[in-house]
Amino acid sequence: MFEAPATTKATIRRQVTVPLRFPDGYATSAQVMTFDGLADGREHLALGLGDWRRALTKSAAGGRAPLVRPHSECLTGDVFGSQRCDCGPQLREAAERITEAGGFLLYLRQEGRGIGLYAKLDAYALQDDGLDTYEANLALGHGEDERDYTAAAQMLLALGADRIRLLSNNPDKALQLDAFGVEVTQRIPTGVHMSAANVRYLRTKASHTSHTIELPLAE
């Protein structure tokens, strides 16, 4: 059972409007927020999308909670369109779905499940030699998944989002956020963004860590 350590409060330090446009032409506008007091000292961002203020007001009155995706930074997928993962398409999907519903996209600076960019690329090399994504991390001396969602919970609580609907396939995100004081009222899976280059990766996530990914049966 995951036990959360005591955490301090974070505060919003700055809020700016940033118009967004994705490579496929989809456009929206975000209120991008930075924070003081985050537990890990990293520069995580919260993007308020759609009518997030109204979503918070409804949630506080006992209505439907805002839609939230904690998205871990993936330079290769988010920026360069790597086909080895599904991160870029998940980010694009989340921006539109959260804009429609009202809520927050948390962009968390924890590349490679928390092991960093260079180590992630080292893990890719080991995957090319036959290891799966989790085995490769272990072979490098890391944990299977070193991400910690303390800062994500701090950000949500600073925003007044103590109840959320979680847009994620990863059950560990819900477990950690609940433990840190953010009530996950509903878990909503993302779409399945499969390619020839990431099908093994997705199947491993589904089988090894119970990600909610409905994949076609292997032939």
PDB file of N, CA and C in Angstrom, residues 20 22 26-30 48-52 67 92-105:
ATOM      1  N   LEU A  20      -2.099  28.207 -27.892  1.00  0.00           N
ATOM      2  CA  LEU A  20      -1.456  26.960 -28.296  1.00  0.00           C
ATOM      3  C   LEU A  20      -1.938  26.547 -29.687  1.00  0.00           C
ATOM      4  N   PHE A  22      -1.250  23.044 -32.265  1.00  0.00           N
ATOM      5  CA  PHE A  22      -0.584  21.766 -32.446  1.00  0.00           C
ATOM      6  C   PHE A  22      -0.309  21.516 -33.931  1.00  0.00           C
ATOM      7  N   TYR A  26      -4.948  21.989 -34.563  1.00  0.00           N
ATOM      8  CA  TYR A  26      -5.819  22.252 -33.410  1.00  0.00           C
ATOM      9  C   TYR A  26      -5.238  23.382 -32.569  1.00  0.00           C
ATOM     10  N   ALA A  27      -6.091  24.321 -32.180  1.00  0.00           N
ATOM     11  CA  ALA A  27      -5.652  25.475 -31.405  1.00  0.00           C
ATOM     12  C   ALA A  27      -6.542  25.665 -30.185  1.00  0.00           C
ATOM     13  N   THR A  28      -5.938  26.107 -29.114  1.00  0.00           N
ATOM     14  CA  THR A  28      -6.670  26.451 -27.906  1.00  0.00           C
ATOM     15  C   THR A  28      -5.851  27.497 -27.161  1.00  0.00           C
ATOM     16  N   SER A  29      -6.346  27.942 -26.034  1.00  0.00           N
ATOM     17  CA  SER A  29      -5.626  28.911 -25.223  1.00  0.00           C
ATOM     18  C   SER A  29      -5.503  28.372 -23.815  1.00  0.00           C
ATOM     19  N   ALA A  30      -4.347  28.569 -23.209  1.00  0.00           N
ATOM     20  CA  ALA A  30      -4.098  28.051 -21.867  1.00  0.00           C
ATOM     21  C   ALA A  30      -3.692  29.165 -20.924  1.00  0.00           C
ATOM     22  N   GLY A  48      -4.283  25.702 -17.366  1.00  0.00           N
ATOM     23  CA  GLY A  48      -5.722  25.770 -17.208  1.00  0.00           C
ATOM     24  C   GLY A  48      -6.367  25.873 -18.573  1.00  0.00           C
ATOM     25  N   LEU A  49      -7.204  24.903 -18.926  1.00  0.00           N
ATOM     26  CA  LEU A  49      -7.782  24.819 -20.258  1.00  0.00           C
ATOM     27  C   LEU A  49      -9.305  24.865 -20.185  1.00  0.00           C
ATOM     28  N   GLY A  50      -9.906  25.469 -21.207  1.00  0.00           N
ATOM     29  CA  GLY A  50     -11.353  25.582 -21.220  1.00  0.00           C
ATOM     30  C   GLY A  50     -11.835  26.454 -20.069  1.00  0.00           C
ATOM     31  N   ASP A  51     -13.065  26.240 -19.639  1.00  0.00           N
ATOM     32  CA  ASP A  51     -13.628  27.033 -18.541  1.00  0.00           C
ATOM     33  C   ASP A  51     -13.279  26.357 -17.220  1.00  0.00           C
ATOM     34  N   TRP A  52     -11.984  26.384 -16.890  1.00  0.00           N
ATOM     35  CA  TRP A  52     -11.524  25.680 -15.695  1.00  0.00           C
ATOM     36  C   TRP A  52     -12.024  26.332 -14.409  1.00  0.00           C
ATOM     37  N   LEU A  67     -11.579  17.982 -15.227  1.00  0.00           N
ATOM     38  CA  LEU A  67     -10.797  16.935 -15.877  1.00  0.00           C
ATOM     39  C   LEU A  67      -9.325  17.312 -15.803  1.00  0.00           C
ATOM     40  N   ARG A  92      -1.644  15.726 -27.122  1.00  0.00           N
ATOM     41  CA  ARG A  92      -2.566  16.404 -28.050  1.00  0.00           C
ATOM     42  C   ARG A  92      -4.019  16.085 -27.702  1.00  0.00           C
ATOM     43  N   GLU A  93      -4.311  14.816 -27.445  1.00  0.00           N
ATOM     44  CA  GLU A  93      -5.672  14.414 -27.081  1.00  0.00           C
ATOM     45  C   GLU A  93      -6.115  15.112 -25.798  1.00  0.00           C
ATOM     46  N   ALA A  94      -5.227  15.130 -24.804  1.00  0.00           N
ATOM     47  CA  ALA A  94      -5.571  15.724 -23.516  1.00  0.00           C
ATOM     48  C   ALA A  94      -5.892  17.211 -23.655  1.00  0.00           C
ATOM     49  N   ALA A  95      -5.128  17.936 -24.468  1.00  0.00           N
ATOM     50  CA  ALA A  95      -5.374  19.369 -24.632  1.00  0.00           C
ATOM     51  C   ALA A  95      -6.794  19.626 -25.125  1.00  0.00           C
ATOM     52  N   GLU A  96      -7.243  18.836 -26.095  1.00  0.00           N
ATOM     53  CA  GLU A  96      -8.587  19.047 -26.636  1.00  0.00           C
ATOM     54  C   GLU A  96      -9.672  18.607 -25.657  1.00  0.00           C
ATOM     55  N   ARG A  97      -9.498  17.439 -25.050  1.00  0.00           N
ATOM     56  CA  ARG A  97     -10.536  16.930 -24.151  1.00  0.00           C
ATOM     57  C   ARG A  97     -10.685  17.809 -22.913  1.00  0.00           C
ATOM     58  N   ILE A  98      -9.565  18.294 -22.389  1.00  0.00           N
ATOM     59  CA  ILE A  98      -9.645  19.146 -21.197  1.00  0.00           C
ATOM     60  C   ILE A  98     -10.201  20.516 -21.557  1.00  0.00           C
ATOM     61  N   THR A  99      -9.866  21.036 -22.730  1.00  0.00           N
ATOM     62  CA  THR A  99     -10.456  22.303 -23.174  1.00  0.00           C
ATOM     63  C   THR A  99     -11.971  22.184 -23.245  1.00  0.00           C
ATOM     64  N   GLU A 100     -12.461  21.072 -23.774  1.00  0.00           N
ATOM     65  CA  GLU A 100     -13.909  20.875 -23.892  1.00  0.00           C
ATOM     66  C   GLU A 100     -14.588  20.758 -22.531  1.00  0.00           C
ATOM     67  N   ALA A 101     -13.923  20.111 -21.571  1.00  0.00           N
ATOM     68  CA  ALA A 101     -14.553  19.824 -20.280  1.00  0.00           C
ATOM     69  C   ALA A 101     -14.270  20.891 -19.226  1.00  0.00           C
ATOM     70  N   GLY A 102     -13.133  21.565 -19.354  1.00  0.00           N
ATOM     71  CA  GLY A 102     -12.680  22.480 -18.318  1.00  0.00           C
ATOM     72  C   GLY A 102     -11.840  21.746 -17.283  1.00  0.00           C
ATOM     73  N   GLY A 103     -10.581  22.147 -17.159  1.00  0.00           N
ATOM     74  CA  GLY A 103      -9.721  21.477 -16.198  1.00  0.00           C
ATOM     75  C   GLY A 103      -8.263  21.843 -16.407  1.00  0.00           C
ATOM     76  N   PHE A 104      -7.373  20.913 -16.068  1.00  0.00           N
ATOM     77  CA  PHE A 104      -5.946  21.227 -16.032  1.00  0.00           C
ATOM     78  C   PHE A 104      -5.111  20.123 -16.674  1.00  0.00           C
ATOM     79  N   LEU A 105      -4.118  20.573 -17.421  1.00  0.00           N
ATOM     80  CA  LEU A 105      -3.066  19.697 -17.906  1.00  0.00           C
ATOM     81  C   LEU A 105      -1.814  20.036 -17.108  1.00  0.00           C
TER      82      LEU A 105
END
